[in-house]
Each structure stands twice: as structure tokens, then as C-alpha cells.
Amino acid sequence: MRVFVTGGTGLIGSAAVAELLGNGHTVLALVRSDASARAAEAAGAEPLRGALADLDILRAGAAQADGVIHVAFANDFSSPEAVAKAVAEESAALAALGEELVGSDRPFVTVSGTPHVPGRPSTEADPAMTDGPVGGRGRAVAAVLDLASRGVRSTAVRLPRTVHNQGTGGFAGVLTGIARQTGVSGYPGDGAQRWPAVHALDAAVLLRLALEQAPAGTAWHAVNDEGDKVRDIAAVIGRRLGLPVESVPAETYGPLGPIFANDQPASSTHTRQALGWEPKHPRLLEDLENIQP
């Protein structure tokens, strides 16, 4: 397949591009800069210059492709306004991509987060979260899945709290960055809340499998670690950086504070059984040992 990938030079997208190219597909990658264009070309992809807000360019990319994988997101959590802007931008992008694919039976793979279910790990059968600071992402992905009734093989790969590679990425990466800034490796509350995680290279395999195999209207969990306690994550970060490890106020994390305080384990049993996905790369606590002081 010729696959249009948004976010193709980021942590997850670059892994997905390599996975696609290594399995016989060709890639058209959305890029925002000359440097990203060079990176895409070096990886073996064809760059398409544009940003997530350039809806005509998104439509043109989808029109040239046999399938679409969307992983781009602004990832600006500096304020509630920035989060709202990022969610609105992505929602418009997903709508534009979806409309271009209507009636084509082409695959459209997007990403979202694993949901929060009180008292147990979430499963692929649980609905996406549609409230909270990033609830708009859940509503936008639900609209993508609804395109299954309009001739689009739309699927969602739900990513866990941390998608990591070489000790960087995801919410664990946010904890690391804040620890460097504040001099404390912190965690909210008692730190017993659990976050799921997956290595970026394993997530990339699932994105490819969803593109190739997943039925329309389905959701999948890219989860290897079902849930590491946040205080255990903070302990590794603190040890690697030589910093004290302690509880800090949820307000430390700005708009992400309520999310960081939640216990949110997730299961991928159905995904593994149905798509034959089997993670092979290091789990989060092992990978965090790659953090450089």
C-alpha cells in the first residue's frame, strides 16, 4: 500500500514509517519543515509539506494514498487554552481526512488514549473518554469510527499514557522533564495510580497490523505494561537523575494534573489474540534506565 502518515517524523510516527517501509509499503509523510522533509527522505518516505491545520493538503495526501495513518498531535499541554487548540486542530484534521476517504473502503487508522474504567483495567470494548481536558479527542475518534458506515475501514489504536523509546516519550517523559526543571522527581498523590505503557517500536507494529487487517469500526490497545505505579516510574527517574523522589501537588502538572492523578491501567488481551500482536521491546521501567543524567 501507499500510506499517508501524519506525524511521520515524531517518536511514534518515525517508528511507524520504518515499520511500514520494512513490510513492503510505501509512505507519503506529512512534514512541517525542511529538516523534517530531510528526515522523511532519509528514512525512505516521500515528504508532503504542510501542517495539521492545512486541511486542503491533508485531503490531497489522503487522495494520493491507499490508506491513512494519523499520529500527529500538537502535544502542547502548557495551558487549558493550548490543549483546547490542539484538540480542535486535530478534530478538524480527522474530519477532513475522513471525508476524503468516504466510500473508498480504504483503511484509516487514527490514535487515541486508553480509557479510564474505575476498579479494573480498561479493555478494547470500553468506550473512549469524551470528558476531561482531552475529551474532545475521544469525540473526534468516535466520529472516525462512525465512518465505518460510510465506506471507510476506520480503526483506532489506543495508545497508553507513555509511548517510549530509549527512556524518552509520553507522560513518563513529561515527569522527567519536570524533574530536571524542579530538582525533584515527583508524583501526584501517593503515587499508587497505575499508568500503562508501550515501546514505540511495538506500537508501530500494531499500527501496521491495524492498517492491514483490522475490521471497520474497531478499537485496539497498544499496551505492553498494563500499569506501572507512578511512584515506581518517578523512582527510576530520580535515581537516574540523582534527584529526590517525593509526592508533589497535582497542580505541578498544569492541565494534565487531573489526568496524572487517575489510576488508569489497560489490557491488550483482545488485541493480541485478534491481530497476533506481541510486544518484543523493553518495558517502561527497563527503558527508563536509558535516561541520561
Short mmCIF file of C-alpha atoms in Angstrom, two decimals:
data_model
loop_
_atom_site.label_atom_id
_atom_site.label_comp_id
_atom_site.label_asym_id
_atom_site.label_seq_id
_atom_site.Cartn_x
_atom_site.Cartn_y
_atom_site.Cartn_z
CA MET A 1 0.00 0.00 0.00
CA ARG A 2 0.90 3.63 -0.42
CA VAL A 3 0.23 5.05 3.04
CA PHE A 4 -0.21 8.69 4.00
CA VAL A 5 1.20 9.23 7.50
CA THR A 6 0.70 12.37 9.57
CA GLY A 7 3.29 12.99 12.28
CA GLY A 8 5.70 10.76 10.41
CA THR A 9 8.89 12.20 11.90
CA GLY A 10 7.85 12.15 15.57
CA LEU A 11 8.63 9.47 18.13
CA ILE A 12 5.71 7.23 17.15
CA GLY A 13 5.39 8.28 13.52
CA SER A 14 9.03 7.66 12.64
CA ALA A 15 8.76 4.16 14.11
CA ALA A 16 5.57 3.60 12.10
CA VAL A 17 7.21 4.79 8.88
CA ALA A 18 10.11 2.40 9.37
CA GLU A 19 7.72 -0.45 10.15
CA LEU A 20 5.66 0.23 7.03
CA LEU A 21 8.67 0.52 4.75
CA GLY A 22 10.16 -2.66 6.22
CA ASN A 23 6.99 -4.56 5.34
CA GLY A 24 6.63 -3.64 1.68
CA HIS A 25 4.56 -0.46 1.89
CA THR A 26 5.49 2.98 0.56
CA VAL A 27 4.95 6.13 2.62
CA LEU A 28 3.89 9.71 1.94
CA ALA A 29 4.71 11.63 5.13
CA LEU A 30 3.27 14.98 6.19
CA VAL A 31 6.16 17.25 7.24
CA ARG A 32 6.21 20.80 8.60
CA SER A 33 9.80 21.87 7.94
CA ASP A 34 12.80 21.39 5.69
CA ALA A 35 14.51 19.43 8.47
CA SER A 36 11.52 17.09 8.77
CA ALA A 37 11.42 16.69 4.99
CA ARG A 38 15.07 15.65 5.00
CA ALA A 39 14.42 13.21 7.84
CA ALA A 40 11.48 11.67 5.98
CA GLU A 41 13.51 11.29 2.80
CA ALA A 42 16.43 9.78 4.72
CA ALA A 43 14.02 7.22 6.17
CA GLY A 44 12.79 6.30 2.69
CA ALA A 45 9.48 8.18 2.68
CA GLU A 46 8.21 10.85 0.30
CA PRO A 47 7.61 14.15 2.13
CA LEU A 48 4.50 16.27 1.71
CA ARG A 49 4.97 19.79 3.11
CA GLY A 50 2.18 21.03 5.32
CA ALA A 51 0.83 21.25 8.86
CA LEU A 52 -2.08 19.55 10.57
CA ALA A 53 -4.10 22.75 10.16
CA ASP A 54 -3.65 22.71 6.36
CA LEU A 55 -6.85 20.81 5.57
CA ASP A 56 -6.51 21.01 1.77
CA ILE A 57 -3.05 19.45 1.99
CA LEU A 58 -4.41 16.70 4.24
CA ARG A 59 -7.12 15.95 1.71
CA ALA A 60 -4.56 15.88 -1.10
CA GLY A 61 -2.36 13.47 0.84
CA ALA A 62 -5.26 11.13 1.53
CA ALA A 63 -6.37 11.30 -2.10
CA GLN A 64 -2.94 10.02 -3.22
CA ALA A 65 -2.88 7.09 -0.80
CA ASP A 66 -4.30 3.59 -0.43
CA GLY A 67 -4.62 4.15 3.33
CA VAL A 68 -4.01 6.71 6.07
CA ILE A 69 -2.34 6.53 9.49
CA HIS A 70 -2.80 9.60 11.67
CA VAL A 71 -0.50 10.08 14.67
CA ALA A 72 0.18 13.85 14.60
CA PHE A 73 -0.80 15.98 17.60
CA ALA A 74 0.43 19.34 18.87
CA ASN A 75 1.26 17.94 22.34
CA ASP A 76 1.09 21.41 23.90
CA PHE A 77 -0.16 20.96 27.46
CA SER A 78 1.12 24.31 28.76
CA SER A 79 -2.35 25.73 29.43
CA PRO A 80 -6.03 24.76 29.09
CA GLU A 81 -6.24 27.06 26.08
CA ALA A 82 -3.30 25.35 24.38
CA VAL A 83 -4.83 21.93 24.99
CA ALA A 84 -8.18 23.06 23.60
CA LYS A 85 -6.48 24.47 20.50
CA ALA A 86 -4.55 21.24 19.89
CA VAL A 87 -7.69 19.14 20.27
CA ALA A 88 -9.69 21.39 17.93
CA GLU A 89 -6.93 21.30 15.34
CA GLU A 90 -6.78 17.52 15.40
CA SER A 91 -10.56 17.16 15.28
CA ALA A 92 -10.76 19.27 12.13
CA ALA A 93 -7.90 17.28 10.57
CA LEU A 94 -9.59 13.95 11.28
CA ALA A 95 -12.86 15.20 9.79
CA ALA A 96 -11.09 16.36 6.62
CA LEU A 97 -9.19 13.10 6.20
CA GLY A 98 -12.31 11.06 6.81
CA GLU A 99 -14.42 12.94 4.31
CA GLU A 100 -11.75 12.36 1.65
CA LEU A 101 -11.92 8.60 2.28
CA VAL A 102 -15.73 8.18 2.37
CA GLY A 103 -16.94 5.47 0.01
CA SER A 104 -13.46 4.20 -0.84
CA ASP A 105 -13.19 1.22 1.56
CA ARG A 106 -9.63 2.36 2.26
CA PRO A 107 -8.17 1.93 5.76
CA PHE A 108 -7.99 4.93 8.09
CA VAL A 109 -6.07 4.32 11.31
CA THR A 110 -6.09 7.00 13.98
CA VAL A 111 -4.89 7.04 17.57
CA SER A 112 -6.44 7.93 20.89
CA GLY A 113 -5.80 7.18 24.55
CA THR A 114 -6.78 4.14 26.54
CA PRO A 115 -9.91 4.89 28.60
CA HIS A 116 -10.27 5.12 32.36
CA VAL A 117 -12.55 2.49 33.93
CA PRO A 118 -12.91 2.59 37.73
CA GLY A 119 -11.79 -0.55 39.51
CA ARG A 120 -10.29 -2.52 36.63
CA PRO A 121 -8.07 -2.32 33.56
CA SER A 122 -9.86 -0.94 30.52
CA THR A 123 -10.41 -3.17 27.52
CA GLU A 124 -10.92 -2.60 23.82
CA ALA A 125 -14.70 -2.90 24.38
CA ASP A 126 -14.82 0.12 26.69
CA PRO A 127 -15.85 3.44 25.13
CA ALA A 128 -13.34 6.21 24.63
CA MET A 129 -13.23 9.02 27.18
CA THR A 130 -15.19 12.04 25.98
CA ASP A 131 -14.84 14.31 29.02
CA GLY A 132 -11.91 15.94 30.78
CA PRO A 133 -9.12 18.11 29.33
CA VAL A 134 -8.67 15.97 26.20
CA GLY A 135 -12.19 14.56 25.94
CA GLY A 136 -12.57 16.20 22.54
CA ARG A 137 -10.04 13.71 21.16
CA GLY A 138 -12.34 10.87 22.18
CA ARG A 139 -15.30 12.50 20.44
CA ALA A 140 -13.28 13.05 17.27
CA VAL A 141 -12.09 9.45 17.21
CA ALA A 142 -15.65 8.22 17.77
CA ALA A 143 -16.64 10.18 14.67
CA VAL A 144 -13.82 8.47 12.74
CA LEU A 145 -15.06 5.04 13.81
CA ASP A 146 -18.58 6.00 12.73
CA LEU A 147 -17.20 6.35 9.19
CA ALA A 148 -17.36 2.55 9.04
CA SER A 149 -20.99 3.00 7.97
CA ARG A 150 -19.88 5.29 5.13
CA GLY A 151 -17.41 3.06 3.34
CA VAL A 152 -14.23 3.71 5.34
CA ARG A 153 -12.28 0.91 7.06
CA SER A 154 -11.70 3.15 10.05
CA THR A 155 -9.97 1.90 13.19
CA ALA A 156 -8.46 3.40 16.34
CA VAL A 157 -5.24 2.30 18.02
CA ARG A 158 -5.45 3.43 21.62
CA LEU A 159 -2.08 4.45 22.96
CA PRO A 160 -1.24 4.25 26.67
CA ARG A 161 -0.03 7.03 28.97
CA THR A 162 3.57 6.50 27.88
CA VAL A 163 4.87 5.50 24.46
CA HIS A 164 8.61 5.37 24.99
CA ASN A 165 11.92 4.71 23.28
CA GLN A 166 15.38 4.97 24.84
CA GLY A 167 13.97 6.49 28.03
CA THR A 168 12.08 9.33 26.35
CA GLY A 169 8.49 9.96 25.34
CA GLY A 170 4.98 10.06 26.75
CA PHE A 171 3.89 11.10 30.21
CA ALA A 172 6.94 9.46 31.78
CA GLY A 173 8.96 11.83 29.59
CA VAL A 174 6.91 14.73 30.97
CA LEU A 175 7.76 13.60 34.51
CA THR A 176 11.44 13.50 33.53
CA GLY A 177 11.33 17.00 32.06
CA ILE A 178 9.63 18.45 35.14
CA ALA A 179 12.12 16.65 37.40
CA ARG A 180 15.00 18.28 35.54
CA GLN A 181 13.37 21.71 35.89
CA THR A 182 12.35 21.47 39.54
CA GLY A 183 15.08 19.31 41.03
CA VAL A 184 12.53 16.81 42.37
CA SER A 185 11.31 13.60 40.75
CA GLY A 186 7.69 13.97 41.73
CA TYR A 187 4.46 12.06 41.54
CA PRO A 188 0.91 13.19 42.40
CA GLY A 189 -0.83 11.87 45.49
CA ASP A 190 0.54 8.65 46.95
CA GLY A 191 1.85 7.52 43.55
CA ALA A 192 -0.11 4.25 43.63
CA GLN A 193 -2.02 5.14 40.46
CA ARG A 194 -1.02 2.98 37.51
CA TRP A 195 -0.11 4.06 34.00
CA PRO A 196 0.02 1.66 31.04
CA ALA A 197 2.92 1.89 28.61
CA VAL A 198 4.34 0.52 25.35
CA HIS A 199 7.58 0.82 23.42
CA ALA A 200 7.25 2.97 20.28
CA LEU A 201 8.56 0.15 18.07
CA ASP A 202 5.86 -2.20 19.36
CA ALA A 203 3.19 0.47 18.87
CA ALA A 204 4.38 0.84 15.28
CA VAL A 205 3.80 -2.84 14.62
CA LEU A 206 0.22 -2.55 15.87
CA LEU A 207 -0.42 0.49 13.68
CA ARG A 208 0.69 -1.57 10.67
CA LEU A 209 -1.41 -4.57 11.67
CA ALA A 210 -4.47 -2.35 12.10
CA LEU A 211 -3.88 -0.86 8.66
CA GLU A 212 -3.56 -4.28 7.07
CA GLN A 213 -6.10 -6.34 8.99
CA ALA A 214 -8.46 -4.51 11.32
CA PRO A 215 -12.19 -4.57 10.51
CA ALA A 216 -14.00 -1.26 10.17
CA GLY A 217 -15.17 0.45 13.32
CA THR A 218 -12.84 -1.34 15.73
CA ALA A 219 -10.55 -0.16 18.54
CA TRP A 220 -7.30 -1.76 19.69
CA HIS A 221 -4.99 -1.36 22.68
CA ALA A 222 -1.26 -0.79 22.13
CA VAL A 223 -0.43 -1.81 25.70
CA ASN A 224 2.52 -3.86 26.92
CA ASP A 225 2.80 -2.74 30.57
CA GLU A 226 -0.75 -2.99 31.92
CA GLY A 227 0.04 -0.45 34.63
CA ASP A 228 3.21 0.70 36.39
CA LYS A 229 2.77 2.67 39.62
CA VAL A 230 3.69 6.30 39.07
CA ARG A 231 5.88 6.34 42.17
CA ASP A 232 7.88 3.45 40.67
CA ILE A 233 8.31 5.46 37.47
CA ALA A 234 9.38 8.50 39.48
CA ALA A 235 11.83 6.36 41.48
CA VAL A 236 13.72 5.30 38.36
CA ILE A 237 13.74 8.87 37.05
CA GLY A 238 15.03 10.16 40.39
CA ARG A 239 17.76 7.55 40.58
CA ARG A 240 18.91 8.20 37.02
CA LEU A 241 18.96 11.98 37.57
CA GLY A 242 20.29 11.87 41.12
CA LEU A 243 17.23 13.69 42.47
CA PRO A 244 14.97 13.18 45.49
CA VAL A 245 11.69 11.35 44.87
CA GLU A 246 8.57 12.68 46.59
CA SER A 247 4.89 13.46 46.26
CA VAL A 248 4.09 16.85 44.72
CA PRO A 249 0.80 18.75 44.24
CA ALA A 250 -1.25 17.80 41.18
CA GLU A 251 -1.10 21.47 40.18
CA THR A 252 2.57 20.86 39.33
CA TYR A 253 1.37 19.28 36.10
CA GLY A 254 -0.93 22.10 34.97
CA PRO A 255 -3.84 20.96 32.76
CA LEU A 256 -2.58 17.38 32.99
CA GLY A 257 -2.94 17.31 36.79
CA PRO A 258 -6.36 15.57 36.87
CA ILE A 259 -5.18 13.02 34.31
CA PHE A 260 -1.93 12.32 36.14
CA ALA A 261 -3.85 11.66 39.38
CA ASN A 262 -6.03 8.93 37.82
CA ASP A 263 -5.48 5.21 38.14
CA GLN A 264 -5.75 4.04 34.53
CA PRO A 265 -4.47 0.51 33.84
CA ALA A 266 -5.36 -1.06 30.50
CA SER A 267 -5.41 -4.53 28.96
CA SER A 268 -4.47 -5.62 25.44
CA THR A 269 -5.56 -9.26 25.65
CA HIS A 270 -8.10 -8.98 22.83
CA THR A 271 -5.68 -7.08 20.59
CA ARG A 272 -3.01 -9.74 20.98
CA GLN A 273 -5.43 -12.57 20.29
CA ALA A 274 -7.26 -10.99 17.35
CA LEU A 275 -4.38 -9.36 15.48
CA GLY A 276 -1.49 -11.56 16.59
CA TRP A 277 0.34 -8.59 18.09
CA GLU A 278 3.11 -9.48 20.52
CA PRO A 279 5.33 -6.75 22.01
CA LYS A 280 9.04 -7.57 21.91
CA HIS A 281 10.83 -4.45 23.10
CA PRO A 282 11.78 -3.29 26.63
CA ARG A 283 9.08 -2.39 29.10
CA LEU A 284 8.92 1.11 30.55
CA LEU A 285 10.87 0.72 33.80
CA GLU A 286 13.67 -1.04 31.95
CA ASP A 287 13.69 1.54 29.16
CA LEU A 288 13.86 4.43 31.65
CA GLU A 289 17.30 3.17 32.60
CA ASN A 290 18.40 4.90 29.37
CA ILE A 291 17.72 8.35 30.86
CA GLN A 292 20.91 10.37 30.77
CA PRO A 293 21.78 12.38 33.93
#
